[in-house]
Amino acid sequence: MNKIKLKNQWNLTLFCMIVGAFISAVIWLFLKAVSVGTSFLWEWIPGKITWPFYPILVCTAGGALIGIFRKKCGDYPEELTAVLGKIKQEKRYEYRNMPVMLIAAFLPLVIGSSVGPEAGLTGIIVGLCYWAGDNLKFAKGNAREYSKVGMAVTLSLLFHSPLFGIFAVEEENKEKEIPDLTRTSKTFVYGITIASGFGAYLLLSHLFGAGMSGFPSFPPQELVRTDYLMMIVYILCGCILARFYQLTHHGCAHLAGKLPSILRETMGGLCLGIAGSAVPAALFSGEEQMGVLMGTYLDYLPLWLIAMAFFKILLTNLCIQSGLAGGHFFPVIFAGVCLGYGIAGLVFPESAGHVVFAAAVVTSALLGGIMKKPLAVTMVLSLCFPVKMFVWIFLSAAIGSKVVQA
């Protein structure tokens, strides 16, 4: 009996390691392809020709191509909430359109859409997990649970935060899970799979280069009494931006719904191109731009940074609702940092000693108000901001999740 239990434990461990390594390889290949495509489209070609309206041409043509593709092949990629919703309602996720899902997730990212890769990748990984459940004897009966493990690994790798992936998935799912996996075995599955995924991803990145840089780390700063007093203002500003996200999300969806397919995506691409020509930092998901902002924020007026935060939110929702779709986490975090820097710059004449705390609190309240998952918000932001701010990040995210109504 002990030999059988030991064998089953070893089989589970081996299976989890293979799943984690496979998921990380898929994610790395996808991000590497996006990196190569982006470099070709936005660095190599502009290095050969000089044309001031190049972003408008690329984004508009890209939007038209996405519109044609979506009309022919289906409405992909789907947001994380939509993927989770299908798993809850239909008890599975269709994986037969895997090539379509890969192309649909790739195109918006490579043309500079203001979205992140997490939406497209989670659908792809979940589809692969359900394929394993249908075709691999060991995984049958637990496909739904393994799909959530796949989502957790995906989000963990994209945000370089193991616990963020777990909390982002588990906080979404409050009902009782499949009884075949106990709490202990679930923790074991998460741990082994994520550890294997990180190991394989780091190895591939070391050997062949990373496809995505991830968010930069903010330097530690000593907090003073005025920083704590400003917390109320920072949280309020984060909540206001979260509410603006909700309003523009519904507003853009309403406007996009009035346009026929292809025209909708083309107009979205045209708007993206015009925005990119006027404000190049508005293009793409925002993680690289955030690293640049950390070193150059003093070159901008505080009001410009505040305006940029609202503009980025508007553009992100415009992209998502017009069909140039993807995830919202990366651009939302960039917007929160912009707003925090801008508010601190307005209040403090010498803002250098205050911007990190302002950005942390504003972004926490903003993400809390949108996601309603304070633990997940804390896990992802604790890797960007100093450890000393951990408590304030959680507090701000918790308040934002309660104050901002869905």
Coordinates of N, CA and C in Angstrom, one line a residue, residues 195-316:
A195 N 7.1 26.1 -9.6 CA 8.5 26.1 -9.4 C 9.2 25.5 -10.7
S196 N 8.6 24.5 -11.3 CA 9.1 23.9 -12.5 C 9.0 24.9 -13.6
G197 N 7.8 25.7 -13.7 CA 7.6 26.7 -14.7 C 8.7 27.8 -14.6
F198 N 8.9 28.3 -13.4 CA 9.9 29.3 -13.3 C 11.3 28.8 -13.7
G199 N 11.6 27.6 -13.3 CA 13.0 27.1 -13.6 C 13.2 27.0 -15.1
A200 N 12.2 26.4 -15.8 CA 12.3 26.3 -17.3 C 12.3 27.6 -18.0
Y201 N 11.5 28.6 -17.5 CA 11.4 29.9 -18.1 C 12.7 30.6 -17.9
L202 N 13.3 30.6 -16.7 CA 14.6 31.2 -16.5 C 15.7 30.6 -17.3
L203 N 15.7 29.3 -17.5 CA 16.7 28.6 -18.3 C 16.6 29.1 -19.7
L204 N 15.4 29.1 -20.3 CA 15.2 29.5 -21.7 C 15.6 31.0 -21.8
S205 N 15.2 31.8 -20.9 CA 15.6 33.2 -21.0 C 17.1 33.4 -20.9
H206 N 17.8 32.6 -20.0 CA 19.2 32.7 -19.9 C 19.9 32.3 -21.2
L207 N 19.4 31.2 -21.8 CA 20.1 30.7 -23.0 C 19.8 31.5 -24.2
F208 N 18.5 32.0 -24.4 CA 18.1 32.6 -25.6 C 17.6 34.0 -25.5
G209 N 17.6 34.5 -24.3 CA 17.1 35.9 -24.1 C 15.6 35.9 -23.7
A210 N 15.3 36.8 -22.8 CA 13.9 36.9 -22.4 C 13.0 37.6 -23.4
G211 N 11.8 37.2 -23.5 CA 10.8 37.9 -24.4 C 10.1 39.1 -23.8
M212 N 10.2 39.2 -22.5 CA 9.5 40.3 -21.8 C 10.3 40.7 -20.5
S213 N 10.5 42.0 -20.4 CA 11.4 42.4 -19.3 C 10.7 42.4 -17.9
G214 N 9.4 42.5 -17.8 CA 8.7 42.6 -16.5 C 8.8 44.0 -15.9
F215 N 8.1 44.2 -14.9 CA 8.1 45.5 -14.2 C 9.4 45.8 -13.5
P216 N 9.9 47.0 -13.5 CA 11.1 47.3 -12.7 C 10.8 47.4 -11.2
S217 N 11.8 47.4 -10.4 CA 11.7 47.5 -9.0 C 11.9 48.9 -8.6
F218 N 11.0 49.5 -7.8 CA 11.2 50.9 -7.3 C 12.2 50.9 -6.1
P219 N 13.0 51.9 -6.0 CA 13.9 52.0 -4.9 C 13.3 52.3 -3.6
P220 N 13.8 51.8 -2.5 CA 13.3 52.0 -1.1 C 13.4 53.5 -0.8
Q221 N 12.4 54.0 0.0 CA 12.4 55.4 0.4 C 11.9 55.4 1.9
E222 N 12.5 56.4 2.6 CA 12.0 56.6 4.0 C 10.7 57.4 4.0
L223 N 9.8 56.9 4.7 CA 8.5 57.6 4.8 C 8.5 58.6 6.0
V224 N 7.8 59.7 5.7 CA 7.7 60.7 6.8 C 6.2 60.9 7.1
R225 N 5.9 61.8 8.1 CA 4.5 61.9 8.5 C 3.6 62.4 7.4
T226 N 4.1 63.3 6.5 CA 3.3 63.8 5.5 C 2.9 62.7 4.5
D227 N 3.7 61.7 4.3 CA 3.3 60.6 3.4 C 2.1 59.9 3.9
Y228 N 2.1 59.6 5.2 CA 1.0 58.9 5.8 C -0.3 59.8 5.7
L229 N -0.1 61.1 6.0 CA -1.3 62.0 5.9 C -1.9 62.0 4.5
M230 N -1.0 61.9 3.5 CA -1.4 61.9 2.1 C -2.1 60.6 1.6
M231 N -2.0 59.6 2.4 CA -2.6 58.3 2.0 C -4.0 58.4 1.6
I232 N -4.8 59.2 2.3 CA -6.2 59.3 2.0 C -6.4 59.9 0.6
V233 N -5.6 60.9 0.3 CA -5.7 61.6 -1.0 C -5.3 60.6 -2.1
Y234 N -4.2 59.8 -1.8 CA -3.7 58.8 -2.8 C -4.8 57.7 -3.1
I235 N -5.4 57.2 -2.0 CA -6.4 56.2 -2.2 C -7.6 56.7 -2.9
L236 N -8.0 58.0 -2.6 CA -9.1 58.6 -3.3 C -8.8 58.7 -4.8
C237 N -7.6 59.2 -5.1 CA -7.2 59.3 -6.5 C -7.2 58.0 -7.2
G238 N -6.7 56.9 -6.6 CA -6.8 55.6 -7.2 C -8.2 55.1 -7.4
C239 N -9.1 55.4 -6.5 CA -10.5 55.0 -6.6 C -11.2 55.7 -7.7
I240 N -10.8 57.0 -7.9 CA -11.4 57.8 -9.0 C -10.9 57.3 -10.3
L241 N -9.6 56.9 -10.4 CA -9.1 56.3 -11.7 C -9.8 55.0 -11.9
A242 N -10.0 54.2 -10.9 CA -10.7 52.9 -11.0 C -12.1 53.1 -11.6
R243 N -12.8 54.1 -11.0 CA -14.2 54.4 -11.5 C -14.1 54.9 -12.9
F244 N -13.1 55.7 -13.3 CA -13.0 56.1 -14.7 C -12.8 54.9 -15.6
Y245 N -12.0 53.9 -15.1 CA -11.8 52.7 -15.9 C -13.2 52.0 -16.1
Q246 N -14.0 51.9 -15.1 CA -15.3 51.2 -15.3 C -16.2 52.0 -16.3
L247 N -16.2 53.3 -16.1 CA -17.0 54.1 -17.0 C -16.6 54.0 -18.5
T248 N -15.3 54.1 -18.7 CA -14.8 54.1 -20.1 C -14.9 52.6 -20.6
H249 N -14.8 51.6 -19.7 CA -15.0 50.3 -20.2 C -16.4 50.1 -20.8
H250 N -17.4 50.5 -20.0 CA -18.8 50.4 -20.5 C -19.1 51.4 -21.7
G251 N -18.5 52.6 -21.6 CA -18.7 53.6 -22.7 C -18.1 53.1 -24.0
C252 N -16.9 52.6 -24.0 CA -16.3 52.1 -25.2 C -17.0 50.8 -25.7
A253 N -17.5 50.0 -24.8 CA -18.2 48.8 -25.3 C -19.5 49.2 -26.0
H254 N -20.2 50.3 -25.5 CA -21.4 50.8 -26.1 C -21.1 51.3 -27.5
L255 N -20.1 52.1 -27.6 CA -19.7 52.7 -28.9 C -19.3 51.7 -29.9
A256 N -18.5 50.7 -29.4 CA -18.0 49.7 -30.3 C -19.1 48.8 -30.8
G257 N -20.1 48.6 -30.0 CA -21.2 47.7 -30.3 C -22.0 48.3 -31.5
K258 N -21.9 49.6 -31.7 CA -22.7 50.2 -32.8 C -22.0 50.1 -34.2
L259 N -20.7 49.7 -34.2 CA -20.0 49.5 -35.4 C -19.9 48.1 -35.9
P260 N -20.0 47.9 -37.2 CA -19.9 46.5 -37.7 C -18.4 46.0 -37.6
S261 N -18.3 44.7 -37.6 CA -17.0 44.1 -37.5 C -16.1 44.5 -38.7
I262 N -14.9 44.5 -38.5 CA -13.8 45.0 -39.5 C -13.7 46.5 -39.3
L263 N -14.8 47.2 -39.5 CA -14.8 48.7 -39.4 C -14.5 49.0 -37.9
R264 N -15.0 48.3 -37.0 CA -14.8 48.5 -35.5 C -13.3 48.4 -35.2
E265 N -12.7 47.3 -35.7 CA -11.2 47.1 -35.4 C -10.4 48.1 -36.2
T266 N -10.8 48.4 -37.4 CA -10.0 49.4 -38.2 C -10.0 50.8 -37.5
M267 N -11.2 51.2 -37.0 CA -11.3 52.5 -36.3 C -10.5 52.5 -35.0
G268 N -10.5 51.3 -34.3 CA -9.7 51.2 -33.1 C -8.2 51.3 -33.4
G269 N -7.8 50.7 -34.5 CA -6.4 50.8 -34.9 C -6.1 52.3 -35.3
L270 N -7.0 52.9 -36.0 CA -6.7 54.3 -36.4 C -6.6 55.2 -35.1
C271 N -7.5 55.0 -34.1 CA -7.4 55.8 -32.9 C -6.1 55.5 -32.2
L272 N -5.7 54.2 -32.1 CA -4.4 53.8 -31.5 C -3.2 54.5 -32.2
G273 N -3.3 54.5 -33.6 CA -2.2 55.1 -34.3 C -2.0 56.6 -34.1
I274 N -3.2 57.3 -34.0 CA -3.2 58.7 -33.8 C -2.6 59.0 -32.4
A275 N -3.1 58.2 -31.4 CA -2.6 58.3 -30.0 C -1.1 58.1 -30.0
G276 N -0.6 57.0 -30.7 CA 0.8 56.7 -30.7 C 1.6 57.8 -31.3
S277 N 1.1 58.4 -32.3 CA 1.9 59.5 -33.0 C 2.0 60.7 -32.1
A278 N 0.9 61.0 -31.3 CA 0.9 62.2 -30.4 C 1.7 61.9 -29.2
V279 N 1.5 60.7 -28.6 CA 2.1 60.3 -27.3 C 2.6 58.9 -27.5
P280 N 3.9 58.7 -27.9 CA 4.4 57.4 -28.2 C 4.4 56.5 -26.9
A281 N 4.5 57.0 -25.7 CA 4.4 56.2 -24.5 C 3.1 55.5 -24.3
A282 N 2.1 56.0 -25.0 CA 0.7 55.4 -24.9 C 0.6 54.0 -25.5
L283 N 1.6 53.7 -26.5 CA 1.5 52.4 -27.2 C 2.0 51.3 -26.2
F284 N 1.7 50.1 -26.6 CA 2.1 48.9 -25.9 C 1.6 48.8 -24.4
S285 N 2.0 47.8 -23.7 CA 1.4 47.5 -22.4 C 1.8 48.4 -21.3
G286 N 3.1 48.9 -21.3 CA 3.5 49.8 -20.3 C 4.6 49.4 -19.4
E287 N 5.0 48.1 -19.4 CA 6.0 47.7 -18.5 C 7.4 48.3 -18.8
E288 N 7.8 48.4 -20.1 CA 9.0 49.0 -20.4 C 9.0 50.5 -20.2
Q289 N 7.8 51.1 -20.6 CA 7.7 52.6 -20.4 C 7.7 53.0 -19.0
M290 N 7.3 52.1 -18.1 CA 7.4 52.4 -16.6 C 8.8 52.5 -16.2
G291 N 9.7 51.6 -16.7 CA 11.1 51.7 -16.3 C 11.7 53.0 -16.8
V292 N 11.3 53.5 -18.0 CA 11.8 54.8 -18.5 C 11.3 55.9 -17.6
L293 N 10.0 55.8 -17.2 CA 9.4 56.9 -16.5 C 10.1 57.1 -15.1
M294 N 10.5 56.0 -14.5 CA 11.2 56.1 -13.2 C 12.4 57.0 -13.2
G295 N 13.1 57.0 -14.4 CA 14.3 57.9 -14.5 C 14.1 59.2 -15.1
T296 N 12.9 59.5 -15.7 CA 12.7 60.7 -16.4 C 11.4 61.5 -16.0
Y297 N 10.8 61.1 -14.9 CA 9.5 61.7 -14.5 C 9.7 63.2 -14.2
L298 N 10.8 63.6 -13.7 CA 11.1 65.0 -13.4 C 11.1 65.9 -14.7
D299 N 11.2 65.3 -15.9 CA 11.2 66.0 -17.1 C 9.7 66.4 -17.5
Y300 N 8.7 65.8 -16.8 CA 7.4 66.1 -17.2 C 6.6 66.9 -16.1
L301 N 5.7 67.7 -16.6 CA 4.9 68.4 -15.6 C 3.9 67.4 -14.9
P302 N 3.7 67.7 -13.6 CA 2.8 66.8 -12.9 C 1.4 66.6 -13.5
L303 N 0.9 67.7 -14.1 CA -0.4 67.6 -14.7 C -0.4 66.8 -16.0
W304 N 0.8 66.8 -16.7 CA 0.9 65.9 -17.8 C 0.9 64.4 -17.4
L305 N 1.5 64.1 -16.3 CA 1.5 62.7 -15.8 C 0.1 62.3 -15.4
I306 N -0.6 63.2 -14.8 CA -2.0 62.9 -14.4 C -2.8 62.6 -15.6
A307 N -2.7 63.5 -16.6 CA -3.5 63.4 -17.8 C -3.1 62.1 -18.5
M308 N -1.8 61.7 -18.5 CA -1.4 60.5 -19.1 C -2.0 59.2 -18.5
A309 N -2.2 59.3 -17.2 CA -2.8 58.2 -16.5 C -4.3 57.9 -17.0
F310 N -5.0 59.0 -17.1 CA -6.4 58.9 -17.6 C -6.4 58.5 -19.1
F311 N -5.5 59.1 -19.8 CA -5.4 58.8 -21.3 C -5.1 57.3 -21.5
K312 N -4.2 56.7 -20.7 CA -3.8 55.3 -20.9 C -5.0 54.4 -20.5
I313 N -5.7 54.7 -19.5 CA -6.9 53.9 -19.2 C -7.9 54.0 -20.3
L314 N -8.2 55.2 -20.8 CA -9.1 55.3 -21.9 C -8.7 54.5 -23.2
L315 N -7.4 54.6 -23.5 CA -6.9 54.0 -24.7 C -6.9 52.4 -24.5
T316 N -6.6 52.0 -23.3 CA -6.7 50.5 -23.0 C -8.1 50.0 -23.2

